[in-house]
Short mmCIF file of C-alpha atoms (C1' of nucleotides) in Angstrom, two decimals:
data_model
loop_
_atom_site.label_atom_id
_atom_site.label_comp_id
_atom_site.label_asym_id
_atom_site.label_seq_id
_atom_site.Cartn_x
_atom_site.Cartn_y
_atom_site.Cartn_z
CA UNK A 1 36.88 -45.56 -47.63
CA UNK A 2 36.03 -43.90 -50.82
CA UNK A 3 35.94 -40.20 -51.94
CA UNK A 4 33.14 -39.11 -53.17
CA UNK A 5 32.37 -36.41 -55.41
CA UNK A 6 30.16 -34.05 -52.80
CA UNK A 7 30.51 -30.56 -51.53
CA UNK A 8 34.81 -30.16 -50.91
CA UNK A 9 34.40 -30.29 -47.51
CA UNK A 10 33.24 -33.49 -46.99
CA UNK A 11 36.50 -35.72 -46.81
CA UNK A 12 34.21 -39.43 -47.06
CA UNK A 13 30.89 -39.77 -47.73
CA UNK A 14 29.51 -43.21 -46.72
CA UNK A 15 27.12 -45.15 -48.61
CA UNK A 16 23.81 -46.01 -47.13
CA UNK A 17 22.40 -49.53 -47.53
CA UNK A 18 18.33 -49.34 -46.16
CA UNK A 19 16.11 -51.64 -45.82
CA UNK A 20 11.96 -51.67 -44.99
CA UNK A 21 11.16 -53.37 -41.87
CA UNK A 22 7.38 -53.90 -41.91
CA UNK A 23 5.43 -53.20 -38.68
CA UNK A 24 1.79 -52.30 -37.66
CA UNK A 25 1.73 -49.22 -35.10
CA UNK A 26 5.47 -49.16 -34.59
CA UNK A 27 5.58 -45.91 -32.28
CA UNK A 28 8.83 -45.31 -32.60
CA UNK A 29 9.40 -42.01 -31.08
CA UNK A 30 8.01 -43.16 -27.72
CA UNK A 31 9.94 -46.70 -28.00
CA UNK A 32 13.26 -44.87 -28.55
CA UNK A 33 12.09 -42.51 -25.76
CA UNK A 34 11.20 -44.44 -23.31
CA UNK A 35 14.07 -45.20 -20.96
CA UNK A 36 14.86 -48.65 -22.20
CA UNK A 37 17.58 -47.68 -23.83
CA UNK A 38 20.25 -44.28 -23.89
CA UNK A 39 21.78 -43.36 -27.39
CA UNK A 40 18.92 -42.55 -30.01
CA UNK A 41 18.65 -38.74 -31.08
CA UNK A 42 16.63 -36.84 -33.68
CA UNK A 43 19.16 -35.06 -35.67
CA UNK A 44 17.78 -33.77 -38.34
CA UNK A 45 14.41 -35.21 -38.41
CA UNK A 46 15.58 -38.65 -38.36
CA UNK A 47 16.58 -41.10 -35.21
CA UNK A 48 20.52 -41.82 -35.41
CA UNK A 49 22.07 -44.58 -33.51
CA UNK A 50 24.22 -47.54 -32.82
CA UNK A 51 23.27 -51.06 -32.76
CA UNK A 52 26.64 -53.09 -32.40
CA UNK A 53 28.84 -51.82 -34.59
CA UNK A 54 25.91 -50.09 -36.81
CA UNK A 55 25.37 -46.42 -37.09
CA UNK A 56 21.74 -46.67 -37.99
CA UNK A 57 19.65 -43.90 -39.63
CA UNK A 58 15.97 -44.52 -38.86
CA UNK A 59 12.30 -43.55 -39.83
CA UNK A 60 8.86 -44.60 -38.30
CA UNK A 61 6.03 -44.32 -40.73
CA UNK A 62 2.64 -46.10 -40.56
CA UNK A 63 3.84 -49.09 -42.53
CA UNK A 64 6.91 -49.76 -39.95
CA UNK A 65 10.49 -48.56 -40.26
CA UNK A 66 12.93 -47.23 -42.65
CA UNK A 67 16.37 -48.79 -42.28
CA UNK A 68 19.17 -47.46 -43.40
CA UNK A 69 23.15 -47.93 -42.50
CA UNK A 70 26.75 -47.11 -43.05
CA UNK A 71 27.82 -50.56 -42.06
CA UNK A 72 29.34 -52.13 -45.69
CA UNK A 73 27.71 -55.34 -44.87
CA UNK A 74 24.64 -55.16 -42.18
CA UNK A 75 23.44 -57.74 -40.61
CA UNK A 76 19.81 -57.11 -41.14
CA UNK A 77 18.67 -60.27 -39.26
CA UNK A 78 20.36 -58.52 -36.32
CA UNK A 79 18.35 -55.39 -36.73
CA UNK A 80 14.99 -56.42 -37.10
CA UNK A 81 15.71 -58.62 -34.07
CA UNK A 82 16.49 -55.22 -31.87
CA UNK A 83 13.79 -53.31 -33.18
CA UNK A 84 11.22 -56.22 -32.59
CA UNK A 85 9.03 -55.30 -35.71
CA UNK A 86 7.47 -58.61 -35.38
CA UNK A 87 5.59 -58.33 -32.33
CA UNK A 88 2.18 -57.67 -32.73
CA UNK A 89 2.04 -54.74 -30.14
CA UNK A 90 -1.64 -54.28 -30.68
CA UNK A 91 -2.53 -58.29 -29.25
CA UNK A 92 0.05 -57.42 -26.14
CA UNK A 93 -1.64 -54.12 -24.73
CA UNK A 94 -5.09 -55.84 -26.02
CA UNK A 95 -4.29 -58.73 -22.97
CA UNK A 96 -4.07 -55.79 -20.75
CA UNK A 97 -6.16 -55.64 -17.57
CA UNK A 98 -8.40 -52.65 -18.18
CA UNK A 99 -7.77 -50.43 -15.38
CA UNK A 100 -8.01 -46.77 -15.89
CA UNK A 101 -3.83 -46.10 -15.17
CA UNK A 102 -2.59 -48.72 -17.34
CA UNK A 103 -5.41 -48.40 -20.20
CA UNK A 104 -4.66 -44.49 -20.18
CA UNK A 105 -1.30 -45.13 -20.63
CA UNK A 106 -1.61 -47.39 -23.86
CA UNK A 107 -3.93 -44.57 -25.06
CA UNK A 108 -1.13 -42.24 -24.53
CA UNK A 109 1.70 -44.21 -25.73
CA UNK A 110 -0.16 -46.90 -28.85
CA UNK A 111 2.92 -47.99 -30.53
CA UNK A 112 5.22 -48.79 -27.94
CA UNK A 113 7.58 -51.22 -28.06
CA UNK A 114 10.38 -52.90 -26.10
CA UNK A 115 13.36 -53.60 -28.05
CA UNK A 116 15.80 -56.43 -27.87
CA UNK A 117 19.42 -54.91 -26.90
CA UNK A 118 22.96 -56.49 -26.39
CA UNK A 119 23.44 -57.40 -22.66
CA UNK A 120 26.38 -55.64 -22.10
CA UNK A 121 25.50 -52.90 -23.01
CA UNK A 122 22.35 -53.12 -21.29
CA UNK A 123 23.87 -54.16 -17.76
CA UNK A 124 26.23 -51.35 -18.44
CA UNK A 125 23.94 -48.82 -18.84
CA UNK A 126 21.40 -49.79 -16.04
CA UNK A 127 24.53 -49.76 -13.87
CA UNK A 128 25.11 -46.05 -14.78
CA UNK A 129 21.45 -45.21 -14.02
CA UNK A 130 21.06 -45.35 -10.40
CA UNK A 131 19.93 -41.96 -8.76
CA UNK A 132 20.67 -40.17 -12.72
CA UNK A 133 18.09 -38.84 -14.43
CA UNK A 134 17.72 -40.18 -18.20
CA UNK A 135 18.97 -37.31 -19.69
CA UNK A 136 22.23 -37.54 -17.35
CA UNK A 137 22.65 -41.43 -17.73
CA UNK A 138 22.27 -40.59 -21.67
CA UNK A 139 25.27 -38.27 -21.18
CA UNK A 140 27.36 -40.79 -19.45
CA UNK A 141 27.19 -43.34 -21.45
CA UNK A 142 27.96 -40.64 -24.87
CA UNK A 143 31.37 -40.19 -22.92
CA UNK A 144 31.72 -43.41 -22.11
CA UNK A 145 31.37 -44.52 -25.84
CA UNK A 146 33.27 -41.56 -27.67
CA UNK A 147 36.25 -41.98 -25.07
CA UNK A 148 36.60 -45.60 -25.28
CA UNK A 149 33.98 -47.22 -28.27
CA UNK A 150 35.40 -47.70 -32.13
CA UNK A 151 34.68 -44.71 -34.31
CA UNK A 152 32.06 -45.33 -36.93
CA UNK A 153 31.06 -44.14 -40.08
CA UNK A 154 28.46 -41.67 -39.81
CA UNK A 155 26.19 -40.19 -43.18
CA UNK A 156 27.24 -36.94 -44.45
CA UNK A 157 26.59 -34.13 -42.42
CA UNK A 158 26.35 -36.17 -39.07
CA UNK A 159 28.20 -35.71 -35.61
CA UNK A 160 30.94 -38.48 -35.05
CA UNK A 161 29.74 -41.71 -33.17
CA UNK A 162 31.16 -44.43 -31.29
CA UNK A 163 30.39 -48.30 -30.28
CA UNK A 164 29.66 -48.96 -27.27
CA UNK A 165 32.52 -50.18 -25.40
CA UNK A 166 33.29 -53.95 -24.87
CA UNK A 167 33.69 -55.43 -21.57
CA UNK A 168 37.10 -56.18 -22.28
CA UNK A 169 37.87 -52.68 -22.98
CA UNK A 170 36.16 -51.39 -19.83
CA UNK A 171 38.19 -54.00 -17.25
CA UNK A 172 41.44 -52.79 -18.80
CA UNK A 173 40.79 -49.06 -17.48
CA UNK A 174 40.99 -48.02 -13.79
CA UNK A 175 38.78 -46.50 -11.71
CA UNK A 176 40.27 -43.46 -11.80
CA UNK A 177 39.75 -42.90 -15.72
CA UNK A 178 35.84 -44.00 -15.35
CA UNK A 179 36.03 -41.39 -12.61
CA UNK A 180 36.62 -39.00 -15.00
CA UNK A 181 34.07 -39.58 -17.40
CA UNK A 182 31.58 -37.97 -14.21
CA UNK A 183 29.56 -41.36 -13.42
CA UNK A 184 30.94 -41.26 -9.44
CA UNK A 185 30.37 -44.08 -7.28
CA UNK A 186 29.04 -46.27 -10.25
CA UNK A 187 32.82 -46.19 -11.53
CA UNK A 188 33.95 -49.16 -9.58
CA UNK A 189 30.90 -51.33 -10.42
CA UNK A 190 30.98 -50.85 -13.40
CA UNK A 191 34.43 -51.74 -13.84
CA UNK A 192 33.67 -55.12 -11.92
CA UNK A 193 31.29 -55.76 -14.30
CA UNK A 194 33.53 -55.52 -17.38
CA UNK A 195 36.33 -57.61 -15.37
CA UNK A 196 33.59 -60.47 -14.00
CA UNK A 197 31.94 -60.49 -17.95
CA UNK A 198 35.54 -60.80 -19.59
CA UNK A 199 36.86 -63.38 -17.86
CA UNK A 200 34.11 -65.27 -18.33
CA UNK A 201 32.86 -65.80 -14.18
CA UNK A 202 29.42 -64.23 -15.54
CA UNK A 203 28.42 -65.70 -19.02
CA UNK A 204 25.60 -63.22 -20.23
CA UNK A 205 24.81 -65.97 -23.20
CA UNK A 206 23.79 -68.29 -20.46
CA UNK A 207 21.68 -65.97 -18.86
CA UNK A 208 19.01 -66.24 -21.38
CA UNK A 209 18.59 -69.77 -20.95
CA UNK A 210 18.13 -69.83 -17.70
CA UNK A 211 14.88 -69.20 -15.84
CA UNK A 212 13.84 -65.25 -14.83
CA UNK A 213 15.11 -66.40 -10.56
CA UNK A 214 18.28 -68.17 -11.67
CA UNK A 215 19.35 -65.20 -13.99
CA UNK A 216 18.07 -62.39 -11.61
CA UNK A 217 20.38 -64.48 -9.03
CA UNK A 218 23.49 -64.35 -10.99
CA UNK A 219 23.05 -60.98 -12.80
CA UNK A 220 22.43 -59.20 -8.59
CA UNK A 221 26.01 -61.07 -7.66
CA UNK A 222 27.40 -58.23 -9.27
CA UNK A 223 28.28 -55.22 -7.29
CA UNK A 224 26.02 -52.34 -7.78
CA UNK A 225 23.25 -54.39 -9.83
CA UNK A 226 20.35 -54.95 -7.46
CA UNK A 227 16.77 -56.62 -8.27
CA UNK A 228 15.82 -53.20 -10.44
CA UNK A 229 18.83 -53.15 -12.45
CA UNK A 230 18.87 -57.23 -12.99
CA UNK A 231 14.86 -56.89 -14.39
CA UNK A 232 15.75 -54.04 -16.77
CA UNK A 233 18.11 -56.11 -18.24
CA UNK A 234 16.23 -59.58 -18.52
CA UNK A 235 13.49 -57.53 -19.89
CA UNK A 236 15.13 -55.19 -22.17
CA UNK A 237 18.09 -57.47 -23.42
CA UNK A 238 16.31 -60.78 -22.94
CA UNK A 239 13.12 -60.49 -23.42
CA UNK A 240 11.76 -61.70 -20.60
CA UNK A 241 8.20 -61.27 -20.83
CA UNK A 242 7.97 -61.66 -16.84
CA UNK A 243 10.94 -59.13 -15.67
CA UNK A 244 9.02 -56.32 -14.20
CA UNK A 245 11.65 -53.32 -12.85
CA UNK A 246 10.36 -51.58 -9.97
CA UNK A 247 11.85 -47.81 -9.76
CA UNK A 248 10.61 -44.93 -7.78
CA UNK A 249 8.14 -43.96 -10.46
CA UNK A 250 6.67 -47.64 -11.19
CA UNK A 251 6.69 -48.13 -7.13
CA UNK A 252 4.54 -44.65 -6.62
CA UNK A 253 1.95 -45.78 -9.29
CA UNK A 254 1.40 -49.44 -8.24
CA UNK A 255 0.78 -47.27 -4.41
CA UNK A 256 -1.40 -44.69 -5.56
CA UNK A 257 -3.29 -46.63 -8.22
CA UNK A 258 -3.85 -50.00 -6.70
CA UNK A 259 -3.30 -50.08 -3.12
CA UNK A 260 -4.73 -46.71 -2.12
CA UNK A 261 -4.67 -46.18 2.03
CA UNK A 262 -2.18 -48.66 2.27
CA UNK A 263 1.36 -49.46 2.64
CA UNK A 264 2.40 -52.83 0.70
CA UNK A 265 5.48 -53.99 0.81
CA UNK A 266 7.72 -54.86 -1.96
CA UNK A 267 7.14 -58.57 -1.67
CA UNK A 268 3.47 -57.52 -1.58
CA UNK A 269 3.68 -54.73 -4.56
CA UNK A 270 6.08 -57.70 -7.01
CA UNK A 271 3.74 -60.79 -6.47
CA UNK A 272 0.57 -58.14 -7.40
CA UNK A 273 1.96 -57.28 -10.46
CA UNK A 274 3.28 -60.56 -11.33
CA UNK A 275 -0.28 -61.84 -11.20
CA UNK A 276 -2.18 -58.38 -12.18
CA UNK A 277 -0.66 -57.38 -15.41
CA UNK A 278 0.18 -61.54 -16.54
CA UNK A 279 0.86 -62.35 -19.35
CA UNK A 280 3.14 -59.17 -19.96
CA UNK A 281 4.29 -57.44 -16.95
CA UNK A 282 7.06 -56.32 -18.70
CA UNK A 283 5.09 -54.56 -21.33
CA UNK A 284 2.82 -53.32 -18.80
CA UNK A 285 5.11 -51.66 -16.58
CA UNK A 286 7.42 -49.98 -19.84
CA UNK A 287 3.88 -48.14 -21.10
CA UNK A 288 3.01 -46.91 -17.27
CA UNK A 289 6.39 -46.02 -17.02
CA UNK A 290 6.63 -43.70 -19.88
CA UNK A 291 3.36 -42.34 -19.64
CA UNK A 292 3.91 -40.96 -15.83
CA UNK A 293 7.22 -39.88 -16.86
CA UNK A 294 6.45 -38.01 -19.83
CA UNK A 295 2.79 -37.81 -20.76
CA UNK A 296 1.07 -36.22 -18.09
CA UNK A 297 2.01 -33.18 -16.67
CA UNK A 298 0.44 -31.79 -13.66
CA UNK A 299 -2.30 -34.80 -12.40
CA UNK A 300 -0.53 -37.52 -12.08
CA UNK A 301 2.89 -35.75 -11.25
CA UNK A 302 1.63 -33.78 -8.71
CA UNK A 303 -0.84 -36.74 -7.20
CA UNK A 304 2.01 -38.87 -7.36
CA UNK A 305 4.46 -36.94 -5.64
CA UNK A 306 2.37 -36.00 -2.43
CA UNK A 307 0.77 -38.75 -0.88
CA UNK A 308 -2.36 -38.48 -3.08
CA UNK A 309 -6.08 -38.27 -1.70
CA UNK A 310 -7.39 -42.41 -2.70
CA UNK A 311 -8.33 -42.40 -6.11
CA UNK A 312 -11.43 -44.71 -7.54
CA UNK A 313 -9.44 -48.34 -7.11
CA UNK A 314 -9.72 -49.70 -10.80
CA UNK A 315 -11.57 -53.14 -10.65
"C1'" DC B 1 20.10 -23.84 -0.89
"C1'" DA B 2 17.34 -28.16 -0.21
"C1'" DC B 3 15.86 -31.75 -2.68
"C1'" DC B 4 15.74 -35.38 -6.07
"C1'" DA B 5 17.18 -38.55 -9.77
"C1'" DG B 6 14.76 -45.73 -13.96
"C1'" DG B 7 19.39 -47.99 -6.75
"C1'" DC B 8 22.30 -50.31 -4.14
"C1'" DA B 9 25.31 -51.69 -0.17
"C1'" DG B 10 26.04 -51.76 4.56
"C1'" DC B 11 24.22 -51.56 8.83
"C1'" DC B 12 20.88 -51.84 12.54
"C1'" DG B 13 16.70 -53.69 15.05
"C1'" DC C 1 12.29 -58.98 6.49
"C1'" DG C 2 11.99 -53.51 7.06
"C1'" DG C 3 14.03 -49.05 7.70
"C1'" DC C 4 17.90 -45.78 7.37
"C1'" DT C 5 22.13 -43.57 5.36
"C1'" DG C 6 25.90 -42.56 2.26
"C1'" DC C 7 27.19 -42.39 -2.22
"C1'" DA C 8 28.86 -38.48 -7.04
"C1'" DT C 9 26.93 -35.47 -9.90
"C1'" DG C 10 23.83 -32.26 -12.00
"C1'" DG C 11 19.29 -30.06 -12.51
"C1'" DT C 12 15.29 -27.55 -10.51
#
DNA sequence: CACCAGGCAGCCG
DNA sequence: CGGCTGCATGGT
């Protein structure tokens, strides 16, 4: 790497290569925000992260996003594919049913987008996240990337950064090193994962060629990855429009918003969002997910948590 | 200190 | 199916 001429501290300097991806309402904040994904921070005023083997530099402004990279030679193609600046957010929400939850949400969250990530590091993640808070499952996986992951060349006056780990690195460490890196019990799945994905019994490239109950099938074969975990990864990895995870918070809203007084059960709750939010469950769930999570404060946290009075069932 | 967190596995009826 | 419990760890 070259040495640049720049303050005498600063040993390399890389070079940023940027590029304009184009984008109407491209709410980047809450996309990056949102859950979906566990290594984007502000630093700075700008979002930093990894894509591959990318340490990305990024900023949302009404036109779409500004790109920019240490990587000598990005693959661009590859970037605007994760950051899904082609989607025309606006038509998706606009197909929404218009019940007050869900149309309150895209009021809350306009913008938001779902991104399309690389399924290992997806399953990996998801496998991290179970009874973790986002903040917590962020952590892990920041250990689990500068212990094991490839350094990579950061812009002057960033902290260090790391891939994200390759299945074949994760099935050659034990237990006992995972252990250490504070994700508990999830240590030994996610260690089966790595193993089952590197020698090749699970082919993630197939999975997106197969249909949404074939790959939710082979993805919940693996141990700790359950109907939740297998839909965040079909819809955040895959794209699959249809995936729709159901977590605690997603569970309590489709309860207290649309079966008020009763008690569905899951088969009940999946087929009536399947058919309630069509075409994009998936979409549908991300912005009512976020928006309980982190736009409303003390209504809908507070009506959520205790078994709320029945509110007006939207039509 | 009790309780919960973008769940799941194992077990029981 | 449906319900219950343990599981590591950290925050409120």
């Amino acid at each position: 790497m070259q040495r640049k001429s720049s303050p005498s501290f600063v040993l390399t300097e890389s070079v940023l290569r940027r590029r304009r991806f184009a984008a109407a309402h491209y709410n980047l904040e809450d996309t990056l925000t949102s859950g979906q994904t566990f290594r984007w921070r502000n630093i700075h005023g700008h979002w930093t992260g990894v894509v591959r083997d990318h340490w990305l530099q990024i900023t949302g402004d009404s036109g779409g996003l500004a790109v920019a990279t240490t990587h000598p030679a990005p693959n661009w193609p590859l970037l605007k594919r994760y950051f899904q600046t082609e989607v025309d957010i606006d038509r998706i929400t606009g197909s929404f049913p218009p019940d007050p939850p869900l149309q309150r949400a895209v009021a809350a969250c306009r913008g938001l987008r779902l991104l399309r990530q690389d399924p290992w590091e997806c399953l990996a993640s998801f496998l991290l996240s179970s009874t973790k808070r986002i903040t917590q499952i962020s952590q892990i996986v920041e250990r689990l990337c500068r212990h094991y992951g490839t350094p990579l060349p950061v812009h002057a006056g960033y902290p260090p950064s790391w891939s994200f780990p390759s299945a074949a690195t994760i099935a050659e460490r034990s237990e006992t090193q995972l252990r250490e890196l504070k994700m508990g019990y999830r240590a030994p799945w996610l260690l089966a994962a790595g193993r089952t994905v590197t020698n090749g019994l699970l082919d993630l490239e197939s999975l997106g060629r197969m249909t949404v109950a074939d790959a939710e099938r082979r993805l919940i074969q693996l141990p700790g990855v359950g109907p939740k975990i297998a839909h965040c990864v079909l819809l955040f990895a895959y794209g699959e429009p249809n995936a729709f995870p159901v977590d605690v918070w997603i569970n309590r809203a489709l309860k207290t918003f649309y079966f008020p007084g009763s008690n569905p059960s899951p088969a009940e709750l999946k087929s009536f969002a399947a058919r309630h939010f069509a075409p994009y469950p998936g979409y549908a769930q991300q912005y009512l997910f976020h928006y309980l999570r982190v736009k409303t404060s003390a209504e809908t946290e507070t009506a959520a948590r205790s078994n709320p009075p029945p509110t007006p069932r939207p039509r």
